[in-house]
């Protein structure tokens, strides 16, 4: 007898349908074909034990399992459950009152028949709805994750016997129901940290606000204990809330990577990833023998914080250049080619020199002459050019640190950021794939960041004096456009968002944008050679 069940395989962050065909005929043997990896091939012993422990018997027949399409590699133990169901149906141990062809089934089996959770359930559920399946059967721990997808009956199960009873019509299962929009709205905007906890650093807070308002990358340079990590952790609290589409895309990536905790639903806050500087290039960008999203994809729609930036290996830093420009990463290997989204905001931090105290107001730098330039030289010029804002951060004076005066909250800052993003949404409403100023190309810069005579004179003087690159010129224009948006979208400006979108960039906006280029090589570290050692 031939029986077909349906599952899915992951390709990048999307799923494709896999048909599990099981034939039971005369003979005594077991074979599994269809480009399966080791974990799938080992399902024989898990399925055999699960079937016998559930009260069924292993068929004394020649059992052939084919995973179709045969030219797509199948990985992991998630095919255990559909294979077991196919064997039970093909050997006529269960009579299907409920058609198996109407359901997608995925789950790993333990030796006693317990159904264990698997990764990537959300993109599989999306594919099941696209293909018109009536429902999906998944491990109980994955049920709420899959139930995020509307118009699809999702059943969470805990054992093989429970699934067999469902298809035999002996026991009903209750679909898991999640009101996605209501729960998303209720959980959105909850944070454990707040910018009101940061004392002083008003200039740095302003730079962070500008970076968040335009989606710009930022590099914080300062001595140990100045508050770089503390500020970086609070950046997600002032970014615009995730839209439902962004939340779905972000959750898909974390689902594929197996980063969602049991019972997880949609992610409601922007991701914050902070890899250690010992990370490998593959762990950062993704890939591997079993392809997985890397840290830059896990940070998609959120923040990638790289502390001790120069301590990362040069090979790791250089792989950031392409995704910073394209907002996606293409991984091509001999056996596969996969695209992962990488639309993250890069926040990096570093000490100003090896000892950490160059430019410190009270402590003397102990580095040898030229050490600052060599330390900065660990970051290549092309990569540094791709970081829009370079901000120096100094220790907070004691009086400000001990002050009880309340600081501005994240909610207040986020309101200004959201207002500026609304202006950009109007500006780029007819430009697919562009949502903020940081994503503007040369054509859009010409349209929306043209400078008047006074602003152009300021730009020309500074660019010539500091010998900045053409890429730095574009970055300064983008930041100046964001600064203008923040000013024109403020309540006191008297402008509508549509008027603010067309308002000009002034010389004052250019000057502020230029002040956020602290690390341009012709200006940084020149005084260090003259300092006493």
Short mmCIF file of C-alpha atoms in Angstrom, two decimals:
data_model
loop_
_atom_site.label_atom_id
_atom_site.label_comp_id
_atom_site.label_asym_id
_atom_site.label_seq_id
_atom_site.Cartn_x
_atom_site.Cartn_y
_atom_site.Cartn_z
CA UNK A 1 0.00 0.00 0.00
CA UNK A 2 1.25 3.50 -0.85
CA UNK A 3 0.57 6.44 1.49
CA UNK A 4 1.62 10.08 1.18
CA UNK A 5 2.12 12.56 3.99
CA UNK A 6 3.41 16.10 3.73
CA UNK A 7 6.14 18.05 5.46
CA UNK A 8 8.50 20.89 4.56
CA UNK A 9 12.18 21.66 4.10
CA UNK A 10 13.86 25.00 4.78
CA UNK A 11 15.73 27.00 2.16
CA UNK A 12 17.05 30.19 3.69
CA UNK A 13 14.19 31.61 5.75
CA UNK A 14 11.50 30.14 3.50
CA UNK A 15 10.07 26.62 3.25
CA UNK A 16 9.31 24.28 0.36
CA UNK A 17 6.87 21.38 0.40
CA UNK A 18 8.22 17.86 0.91
CA UNK A 19 6.08 14.82 0.16
CA UNK A 20 6.85 11.74 2.26
CA UNK A 21 5.85 8.66 0.27
CA UNK A 22 5.71 5.35 2.15
CA UNK A 23 5.21 2.04 0.36
CA UNK A 24 4.76 -1.25 2.26
CA UNK A 25 5.05 -4.33 0.07
CA UNK A 26 6.07 -7.96 0.30
CA UNK A 27 9.45 -8.58 1.92
CA UNK A 28 11.32 -7.61 5.10
CA UNK A 29 13.53 -4.53 4.71
CA UNK A 30 13.65 -0.78 5.24
CA UNK A 31 15.08 1.84 2.91
CA UNK A 32 14.92 5.61 2.92
CA UNK A 33 15.73 7.65 -0.20
CA UNK A 34 15.47 11.28 -1.27
CA UNK A 35 18.75 13.09 -0.48
CA UNK A 36 18.44 12.78 3.29
CA UNK A 37 21.20 13.76 5.71
CA UNK A 38 22.44 11.57 8.56
CA UNK A 39 19.83 12.79 11.05
CA UNK A 40 17.00 11.84 8.67
CA UNK A 41 18.52 8.43 7.89
CA UNK A 42 18.80 7.72 11.62
CA UNK A 43 15.04 8.18 11.93
CA UNK A 44 14.64 4.43 11.29
CA UNK A 45 15.60 3.52 14.85
CA UNK A 46 13.68 6.38 16.45
CA UNK A 47 10.53 5.63 14.45
CA UNK A 48 10.79 1.87 15.12
CA UNK A 49 11.04 2.41 18.89
CA UNK A 50 8.30 5.07 18.93
CA UNK A 51 5.88 2.82 17.00
CA UNK A 52 6.41 -0.18 19.30
CA UNK A 53 6.21 1.91 22.50
CA UNK A 54 2.94 3.46 21.31
CA UNK A 55 1.27 0.05 21.07
CA UNK A 56 1.65 -0.59 17.35
CA UNK A 57 4.00 -3.06 15.69
CA UNK A 58 6.73 -2.62 13.12
CA UNK A 59 5.39 -4.04 9.84
CA UNK A 60 6.97 -7.27 8.63
CA UNK A 61 7.15 -5.90 5.13
CA UNK A 62 9.53 -4.18 2.78
CA UNK A 63 9.09 -0.50 3.74
CA UNK A 64 10.35 2.13 1.32
CA UNK A 65 10.29 5.82 2.29
CA UNK A 66 10.86 8.46 -0.39
CA UNK A 67 11.29 12.15 0.40
CA UNK A 68 10.26 14.16 -2.65
CA UNK A 69 11.58 16.24 -4.38
CA UNK A 70 14.64 14.04 -4.44
CA UNK A 71 17.04 16.82 -5.50
CA UNK A 72 16.42 18.93 -2.36
CA UNK A 73 18.48 18.08 0.69
CA UNK A 74 16.44 17.18 3.79
CA UNK A 75 18.01 17.85 7.17
CA UNK A 76 17.15 17.24 10.80
CA UNK A 77 14.81 14.99 12.74
CA UNK A 78 11.57 16.84 11.96
CA UNK A 79 10.52 14.15 9.44
CA UNK A 80 10.19 11.46 12.15
CA UNK A 81 6.49 12.06 12.76
CA UNK A 82 5.27 12.09 9.11
CA UNK A 83 7.42 9.01 8.37
CA UNK A 84 5.91 7.15 11.34
CA UNK A 85 2.37 8.11 10.31
CA UNK A 86 3.04 6.99 6.75
CA UNK A 87 4.33 3.61 7.94
CA UNK A 88 1.29 3.06 10.20
CA UNK A 89 -1.12 3.96 7.39
CA UNK A 90 0.75 1.97 4.71
CA UNK A 91 0.77 -1.11 6.93
CA UNK A 92 -2.98 -0.57 7.58
CA UNK A 93 -2.57 -0.27 11.34
CA UNK A 94 -4.65 2.90 11.23
CA UNK A 95 -7.59 3.59 8.94
CA UNK A 96 -7.60 7.28 8.06
CA UNK A 97 -10.99 8.85 8.73
CA UNK A 98 -9.26 12.26 8.38
CA UNK A 99 -7.37 12.65 5.05
CA UNK A 100 -3.62 12.96 5.66
CA UNK A 101 -3.21 14.85 2.39
CA UNK A 102 -5.01 17.87 3.91
CA UNK A 103 -2.43 18.37 6.68
CA UNK A 104 1.23 19.22 6.92
CA UNK A 105 2.91 17.21 9.69
CA UNK A 106 6.29 17.87 11.32
CA UNK A 107 7.89 16.70 14.54
CA UNK A 108 10.79 14.78 16.06
CA UNK A 109 10.08 11.53 17.91
CA UNK A 110 11.73 10.29 21.07
CA UNK A 111 12.11 6.55 21.62
CA UNK A 112 8.91 6.38 23.70
CA UNK A 113 6.78 8.17 21.09
CA UNK A 114 6.88 11.65 22.61
CA UNK A 115 6.82 14.42 20.00
CA UNK A 116 9.72 16.85 20.50
CA UNK A 117 9.93 20.46 19.26
CA UNK A 118 11.65 21.38 15.99
CA UNK A 119 12.97 24.59 14.43
CA UNK A 120 11.62 26.59 11.52
CA UNK A 121 7.92 25.91 12.17
CA UNK A 122 6.77 29.45 11.33
CA UNK A 123 7.98 29.51 7.68
CA UNK A 124 6.56 26.00 7.29
CA UNK A 125 3.16 27.19 8.52
CA UNK A 126 3.28 30.11 6.08
CA UNK A 127 4.00 27.71 3.24
CA UNK A 128 1.17 25.39 4.37
CA UNK A 129 -1.31 28.26 4.19
CA UNK A 130 0.00 29.34 0.77
CA UNK A 131 -0.47 25.81 -0.60
CA UNK A 132 -4.02 25.52 0.72
CA UNK A 133 -3.54 22.91 3.45
CA UNK A 134 -6.46 22.67 5.84
CA UNK A 135 -4.23 22.41 8.88
CA UNK A 136 -0.82 21.65 10.34
CA UNK A 137 0.20 19.23 13.08
CA UNK A 138 3.27 20.26 15.06
CA UNK A 139 4.83 19.53 18.46
CA UNK A 140 2.92 21.07 21.34
CA UNK A 141 5.86 23.37 22.13
CA UNK A 142 5.70 24.84 18.60
CA UNK A 143 1.92 25.25 18.40
CA UNK A 144 1.69 28.93 19.38
CA UNK A 145 4.54 29.77 17.00
CA UNK A 146 2.73 28.18 14.05
CA UNK A 147 -0.67 29.54 15.12
CA UNK A 148 0.56 33.06 14.37
CA UNK A 149 -0.40 32.25 10.77
CA UNK A 150 -4.07 33.02 10.21
CA UNK A 151 -6.55 30.86 8.26
CA UNK A 152 -4.71 27.64 9.14
CA UNK A 153 -5.81 25.10 11.78
CA UNK A 154 -2.76 24.38 13.94
CA UNK A 155 -2.81 21.37 16.27
CA UNK A 156 -0.19 20.90 18.94
CA UNK A 157 0.48 17.26 19.84
CA UNK A 158 2.58 15.56 22.49
CA UNK A 159 2.74 11.93 21.32
CA UNK A 160 2.59 9.70 18.24
CA UNK A 161 -0.48 7.92 19.64
CA UNK A 162 -2.35 11.20 19.85
CA UNK A 163 -1.67 11.95 16.16
CA UNK A 164 -2.60 8.43 15.10
CA UNK A 165 -5.89 8.71 16.99
CA UNK A 166 -6.63 12.03 15.34
CA UNK A 167 -6.27 10.67 11.81
CA UNK A 168 -8.17 7.51 12.76
CA UNK A 169 -11.06 9.72 13.92
CA UNK A 170 -10.99 8.35 17.47
CA UNK A 171 -9.85 11.50 19.22
CA UNK A 172 -10.33 15.13 18.32
CA UNK A 173 -7.70 17.81 18.75
CA UNK A 174 -8.42 21.42 19.61
CA UNK A 175 -6.79 23.98 17.29
CA UNK A 176 -4.44 26.46 18.89
CA UNK A 177 -5.79 29.98 18.44
CA UNK A 178 -3.64 33.11 18.68
CA UNK A 179 -5.08 36.60 18.18
CA UNK A 180 -1.93 37.85 16.51
CA UNK A 181 -2.79 41.53 16.21
CA UNK A 182 -4.17 41.87 19.73
CA UNK A 183 -1.24 40.11 21.38
CA UNK A 184 1.26 41.97 19.20
CA UNK A 185 -0.25 45.31 20.20
CA UNK A 186 -0.37 44.37 23.88
CA UNK A 187 3.24 43.19 24.08
CA UNK A 188 4.82 45.83 21.82
CA UNK A 189 7.04 48.43 23.45
CA UNK A 190 7.89 46.62 26.69
CA UNK A 191 11.51 47.03 27.76
CA UNK A 192 13.51 46.31 30.88
CA UNK A 193 15.83 49.30 30.35
CA UNK A 194 15.30 52.99 29.62
CA UNK A 195 17.38 55.98 28.54
CA UNK A 196 16.33 57.83 31.69
CA UNK A 197 18.86 55.61 33.51
CA UNK A 198 21.74 57.15 31.55
CA UNK A 199 23.23 60.10 33.42
CA UNK A 200 24.67 62.96 31.39
CA UNK A 201 26.04 62.22 27.89
CA UNK A 202 23.56 64.60 26.27
CA UNK A 203 25.69 64.95 23.13
CA UNK A 204 25.93 61.20 22.73
CA UNK A 205 22.19 60.81 23.27
CA UNK A 206 21.59 63.34 20.51
CA UNK A 207 23.86 61.40 18.14
CA UNK A 208 22.02 58.17 19.00
CA UNK A 209 18.69 59.88 18.35
CA UNK A 210 19.90 61.03 14.93
CA UNK A 211 21.18 57.53 14.13
CA UNK A 212 17.87 55.92 15.08
CA UNK A 213 15.80 58.54 13.25
CA UNK A 214 17.56 57.83 9.96
CA UNK A 215 18.58 54.17 10.42
CA UNK A 216 22.27 55.15 10.39
CA UNK A 217 25.23 53.12 11.62
CA UNK A 218 27.16 54.62 14.51
CA UNK A 219 30.56 54.09 16.16
CA UNK A 220 31.09 55.12 19.81
CA UNK A 221 34.68 55.84 20.83
CA UNK A 222 35.56 56.30 24.47
CA UNK A 223 37.55 55.04 27.47
CA UNK A 224 36.50 52.08 29.61
CA UNK A 225 33.54 52.84 31.86
CA UNK A 226 32.26 55.80 29.84
CA UNK A 227 28.91 54.08 29.22
CA UNK A 228 29.21 52.79 25.65
CA UNK A 229 27.64 49.39 26.31
CA UNK A 230 24.98 50.84 28.60
CA UNK A 231 23.85 53.28 25.91
CA UNK A 232 23.94 50.64 23.16
CA UNK A 233 21.63 48.31 25.12
CA UNK A 234 19.01 51.05 25.26
CA UNK A 235 18.97 51.85 21.54
CA UNK A 236 16.11 49.39 20.77
CA UNK A 237 13.93 51.32 23.24
CA UNK A 238 13.93 54.43 21.02
CA UNK A 239 13.68 52.75 17.62
CA UNK A 240 10.23 52.81 15.98
CA UNK A 241 8.03 49.85 17.03
CA UNK A 242 8.10 46.82 14.78
CA UNK A 243 5.38 46.67 12.17
CA UNK A 244 3.49 43.40 11.87
CA UNK A 245 5.32 42.57 8.62
CA UNK A 246 8.71 43.27 10.22
CA UNK A 247 7.77 41.19 13.27
CA UNK A 248 6.80 38.26 11.04
CA UNK A 249 10.05 38.44 9.05
CA UNK A 250 12.14 38.71 12.23
CA UNK A 251 10.33 35.82 13.89
CA UNK A 252 10.85 33.65 10.77
CA UNK A 253 14.60 34.17 10.95
CA UNK A 254 14.78 33.31 14.65
CA UNK A 255 12.50 30.31 14.08
CA UNK A 256 14.79 28.93 11.36
CA UNK A 257 17.82 29.46 13.63
CA UNK A 258 16.07 27.68 16.52
CA UNK A 259 16.32 30.78 18.73
CA UNK A 260 12.65 30.97 19.71
CA UNK A 261 11.83 29.68 23.16
CA UNK A 262 9.05 27.15 23.67
CA UNK A 263 5.62 28.71 23.40
CA UNK A 264 6.95 31.80 21.61
CA UNK A 265 4.70 33.87 19.44
CA UNK A 266 5.62 36.83 17.28
CA UNK A 267 8.64 38.84 18.37
CA UNK A 268 7.36 42.21 19.51
CA UNK A 269 10.62 44.11 20.11
CA UNK A 270 13.47 44.77 17.75
CA UNK A 271 16.29 42.23 18.13
CA UNK A 272 19.52 43.22 19.85
CA UNK A 273 22.51 41.01 19.06
CA UNK A 274 25.93 41.48 20.67
CA UNK A 275 28.40 38.85 19.40
CA UNK A 276 31.76 38.44 21.13
CA UNK A 277 34.85 39.58 19.26
CA UNK A 278 36.05 35.97 18.93
CA UNK A 279 33.18 35.19 16.52
CA UNK A 280 34.04 33.53 13.20
CA UNK A 281 33.05 34.94 9.78
CA UNK A 282 30.58 32.06 9.22
CA UNK A 283 28.89 32.64 12.58
CA UNK A 284 28.54 36.33 11.73
CA UNK A 285 27.16 36.10 8.18
CA UNK A 286 25.62 32.61 8.26
CA UNK A 287 26.12 29.42 6.29
CA UNK A 288 27.87 26.26 7.43
CA UNK A 289 27.43 22.63 6.41
CA UNK A 290 23.81 22.89 7.59
CA UNK A 291 22.99 26.49 6.56
CA UNK A 292 21.88 28.74 9.39
CA UNK A 293 21.33 32.52 9.62
CA UNK A 294 24.26 34.38 11.15
CA UNK A 295 24.29 37.19 13.69
CA UNK A 296 23.75 39.87 11.03
CA UNK A 297 20.52 38.15 9.97
CA UNK A 298 19.40 37.54 13.55
CA UNK A 299 19.81 41.32 14.00
CA UNK A 300 17.61 42.05 10.97
CA UNK A 301 15.17 44.91 11.72
CA UNK A 302 17.13 45.57 14.90
CA UNK A 303 20.56 46.36 16.31
CA UNK A 304 23.89 44.58 15.86
CA UNK A 305 26.21 45.76 18.65
CA UNK A 306 29.91 45.02 18.17
CA UNK A 307 31.82 45.92 21.31
CA UNK A 308 35.62 46.27 21.16
CA UNK A 309 35.32 46.79 17.41
CA UNK A 310 39.07 46.71 16.54
CA UNK A 311 39.49 43.42 18.43
CA UNK A 312 37.37 41.56 15.88
CA UNK A 313 39.53 39.71 13.32
CA UNK A 314 40.04 41.62 10.09
CA UNK A 315 38.38 38.78 8.15
CA UNK A 316 35.23 39.19 10.28
CA UNK A 317 35.04 42.96 9.91
CA UNK A 318 35.52 42.92 6.14
CA UNK A 319 32.54 40.62 5.54
CA UNK A 320 30.33 43.40 6.93
CA UNK A 321 31.00 45.68 3.99
CA UNK A 322 28.61 44.11 1.47
CA UNK A 323 25.61 43.57 3.84
CA UNK A 324 25.97 47.12 5.17
CA UNK A 325 25.43 48.38 1.63
CA UNK A 326 22.91 45.83 0.30
CA UNK A 327 21.03 44.98 3.54
CA UNK A 328 21.13 41.30 2.63
CA UNK A 329 23.79 38.59 2.50
CA UNK A 330 24.18 36.08 -0.31
CA UNK A 331 25.92 32.86 0.71
CA UNK A 332 27.09 30.68 -2.17
CA UNK A 333 28.67 27.29 -1.61
CA UNK A 334 29.23 24.24 -3.78
CA UNK A 335 25.97 22.62 -2.65
CA UNK A 336 23.69 25.61 -2.11
CA UNK A 337 23.09 29.32 -2.61
CA UNK A 338 21.01 31.16 -0.01
CA UNK A 339 19.98 34.78 0.57
CA UNK A 340 19.40 35.98 4.12
CA UNK A 341 18.06 39.45 5.02
CA UNK A 342 20.52 41.67 6.89
CA UNK A 343 18.78 45.00 7.40
CA UNK A 344 20.39 45.81 10.72
CA UNK A 345 21.59 49.02 12.37
CA UNK A 346 25.28 48.63 13.22
CA UNK A 347 26.31 50.05 16.59
CA UNK A 348 30.02 49.60 17.28
CA UNK A 349 32.14 50.72 20.19
CA UNK A 350 35.87 50.88 20.81
CA UNK A 351 38.51 52.32 23.07
CA UNK A 352 40.41 55.26 21.55
CA UNK A 353 43.76 53.49 21.90
CA UNK A 354 45.24 50.21 23.23
CA UNK A 355 45.47 51.47 26.81
CA UNK A 356 42.02 53.09 26.53
CA UNK A 357 42.83 56.60 27.81
CA UNK A 358 43.72 58.71 24.78
CA UNK A 359 41.87 62.04 25.07
CA UNK A 360 40.79 61.17 28.63
CA UNK A 361 40.16 64.34 30.68
CA UNK A 362 41.98 63.13 33.81
CA UNK A 363 44.08 60.05 32.96
CA UNK A 364 47.27 60.02 30.91
CA UNK A 365 47.54 57.84 27.81
CA UNK A 366 50.40 55.35 28.16
CA UNK A 367 50.60 54.30 24.51
CA UNK A 368 53.72 54.80 22.41
CA UNK A 369 53.66 57.42 19.64
CA UNK A 370 51.68 56.20 16.64
CA UNK A 371 49.75 53.59 18.64
CA UNK A 372 46.43 55.40 18.19
CA UNK A 373 46.75 55.43 14.41
CA UNK A 374 47.80 51.77 14.35
CA UNK A 375 44.88 50.81 16.60
CA UNK A 376 42.42 52.64 14.40
CA UNK A 377 44.11 51.07 11.38
CA UNK A 378 42.65 47.71 12.40
CA UNK A 379 39.41 49.05 10.92
CA UNK A 380 39.75 49.47 7.18
CA UNK A 381 38.96 52.81 5.56
CA UNK A 382 36.15 51.40 3.38
CA UNK A 383 34.44 49.91 6.43
CA UNK A 384 34.85 53.08 8.46
CA UNK A 385 33.33 55.08 5.59
CA UNK A 386 30.21 52.88 5.79
CA UNK A 387 29.61 54.00 9.38
CA UNK A 388 27.66 57.26 9.21
CA UNK A 389 28.35 58.68 12.66
CA UNK A 390 31.58 58.54 14.70
CA UNK A 391 30.92 59.85 18.19
CA UNK A 392 33.48 60.41 20.94
CA UNK A 393 32.16 59.64 24.42
CA UNK A 394 33.90 60.83 27.61
CA UNK A 395 33.36 59.77 31.24
CA UNK A 396 30.47 61.39 33.09
CA UNK A 397 31.59 63.93 35.74
CA UNK A 398 30.79 62.98 39.32
CA UNK A 399 28.24 65.76 39.82
CA UNK A 400 26.15 64.52 36.89
CA UNK A 401 26.59 60.89 37.95
CA UNK A 402 25.31 61.63 41.46
CA UNK A 403 22.54 63.96 40.30
CA UNK A 404 18.96 63.00 41.06
CA UNK A 405 17.66 65.15 38.21
CA UNK A 406 15.52 62.92 35.97
CA UNK A 407 16.84 62.30 32.48
CA UNK A 408 14.72 62.18 29.34
CA UNK A 409 12.86 58.89 28.94
CA UNK A 410 13.04 56.52 26.00
CA UNK A 411 9.38 57.21 25.22
CA UNK A 412 10.06 60.93 24.75
CA UNK A 413 13.03 60.29 22.47
CA UNK A 414 11.18 57.63 20.52
CA UNK A 415 8.31 60.03 19.84
CA UNK A 416 10.73 62.33 17.98
CA UNK A 417 12.30 59.39 16.17
CA UNK A 418 8.91 58.12 15.03
CA UNK A 419 7.92 61.60 13.85
CA UNK A 420 11.09 61.83 11.73
CA UNK A 421 10.50 58.33 10.34
CA UNK A 422 6.96 59.36 9.36
CA UNK A 423 8.45 62.19 7.30
CA UNK A 424 10.75 59.68 5.57
CA UNK A 425 7.85 57.31 4.94
CA UNK A 426 6.12 60.07 2.99
CA UNK A 427 9.32 60.96 1.14
CA UNK A 428 9.98 57.38 0.02
CA UNK A 429 6.41 56.11 -0.35
CA UNK A 430 6.89 55.60 -4.10
CA UNK A 431 10.37 54.03 -3.81
CA UNK A 432 10.23 50.25 -3.20
CA UNK A 433 12.67 48.93 -0.60
CA UNK A 434 13.63 52.35 0.80
CA UNK A 435 12.19 53.25 4.19
CA UNK A 436 14.72 55.59 5.82
CA UNK A 437 17.42 58.09 4.91
CA UNK A 438 20.26 55.63 5.42
CA UNK A 439 18.95 53.59 2.47
CA UNK A 440 19.11 56.43 -0.06
CA UNK A 441 21.18 55.84 -3.19
CA UNK A 442 22.94 58.52 -5.26
CA UNK A 443 19.83 59.31 -7.29
CA UNK A 444 17.70 59.81 -4.19
CA UNK A 445 20.41 61.95 -2.60
CA UNK A 446 20.30 64.22 -5.63
CA UNK A 447 16.53 64.53 -5.29
CA UNK A 448 16.15 64.90 -1.53
CA UNK A 449 19.52 66.15 -0.20
CA UNK A 450 20.41 69.01 -2.54
CA UNK A 451 22.35 71.79 -0.77
CA UNK A 452 21.95 75.54 -0.99
CA UNK A 453 24.98 77.85 -1.49
CA UNK A 454 25.71 78.36 2.23
CA UNK A 455 25.41 74.67 3.11
CA UNK A 456 27.52 73.73 0.08
CA UNK A 457 30.25 76.17 1.14
CA UNK A 458 30.42 74.58 4.59
CA UNK A 459 30.57 71.11 3.07
CA UNK A 460 33.25 72.06 0.52
CA UNK A 461 35.50 73.66 3.15
CA UNK A 462 35.33 70.70 5.53
CA UNK A 463 35.64 68.01 2.87
CA UNK A 464 38.76 69.69 1.47
CA UNK A 465 40.35 70.34 4.85
CA UNK A 466 39.80 66.80 6.18
CA UNK A 467 40.35 65.05 2.83
CA UNK A 468 37.16 63.01 3.12
CA UNK A 469 36.14 60.35 0.61
CA UNK A 470 33.19 60.43 -1.77
CA UNK A 471 31.43 57.81 0.36
CA UNK A 472 31.91 60.00 3.45
CA UNK A 473 30.32 62.87 1.49
CA UNK A 474 27.22 60.77 0.82
CA UNK A 475 27.03 59.68 4.45
CA UNK A 476 27.22 63.26 5.69
CA UNK A 477 24.38 64.25 3.35
CA UNK A 478 22.22 61.40 4.64
CA UNK A 479 22.85 62.34 8.27
CA UNK A 480 22.17 66.03 7.53
CA UNK A 481 18.89 65.04 5.88
CA UNK A 482 17.92 63.16 9.07
CA UNK A 483 18.87 66.10 11.30
CA UNK A 484 16.68 68.33 9.14
CA UNK A 485 13.81 65.82 9.41
CA UNK A 486 14.08 65.84 13.22
CA UNK A 487 13.88 69.63 13.25
CA UNK A 488 11.06 69.96 10.74
CA UNK A 489 8.97 67.16 12.30
CA UNK A 490 9.12 68.71 15.80
CA UNK A 491 5.75 69.95 17.11
CA UNK A 492 6.90 73.57 17.14
CA UNK A 493 7.96 73.63 13.49
CA UNK A 494 4.46 74.25 12.21
CA UNK A 495 5.04 71.96 9.22
CA UNK A 496 3.00 68.97 8.15
CA UNK A 497 4.92 65.71 7.48
CA UNK A 498 4.48 66.32 3.75
CA UNK A 499 5.95 69.81 4.01
CA UNK A 500 8.79 68.55 6.22
CA UNK A 501 9.67 65.91 3.63
CA UNK A 502 10.37 68.64 1.07
CA UNK A 503 12.06 71.16 3.43
CA UNK A 504 15.69 72.08 2.60
CA UNK A 505 18.93 71.06 4.31
CA UNK A 506 20.53 74.11 5.92
CA UNK A 507 24.12 74.92 6.83
CA UNK A 508 23.38 74.26 10.52
CA UNK A 509 22.32 70.71 9.65
CA UNK A 510 25.55 70.16 7.69
CA UNK A 511 27.66 71.47 10.57
CA UNK A 512 26.02 69.09 13.04
CA UNK A 513 26.42 66.14 10.65
CA UNK A 514 30.11 67.02 10.20
CA UNK A 515 30.56 67.07 13.97
CA UNK A 516 29.68 63.36 13.99
CA UNK A 517 32.78 62.41 11.94
CA UNK A 518 35.28 62.27 14.81
CA UNK A 519 37.35 59.43 13.36
CA UNK A 520 38.21 60.82 9.95
CA UNK A 521 41.84 59.89 9.68
CA UNK A 522 43.29 63.28 8.86
CA UNK A 523 41.99 64.69 12.14
CA UNK A 524 42.09 61.83 14.67
CA UNK A 525 45.13 60.90 16.72
CA UNK A 526 47.46 63.60 15.39
CA UNK A 527 48.10 65.07 18.83
CA UNK A 528 49.03 61.71 20.32
CA UNK A 529 52.51 61.72 18.86
CA UNK A 530 53.26 64.94 20.76
CA UNK A 531 52.00 63.66 24.10
CA UNK A 532 54.59 62.77 26.77
CA UNK A 533 54.88 59.07 27.49
#
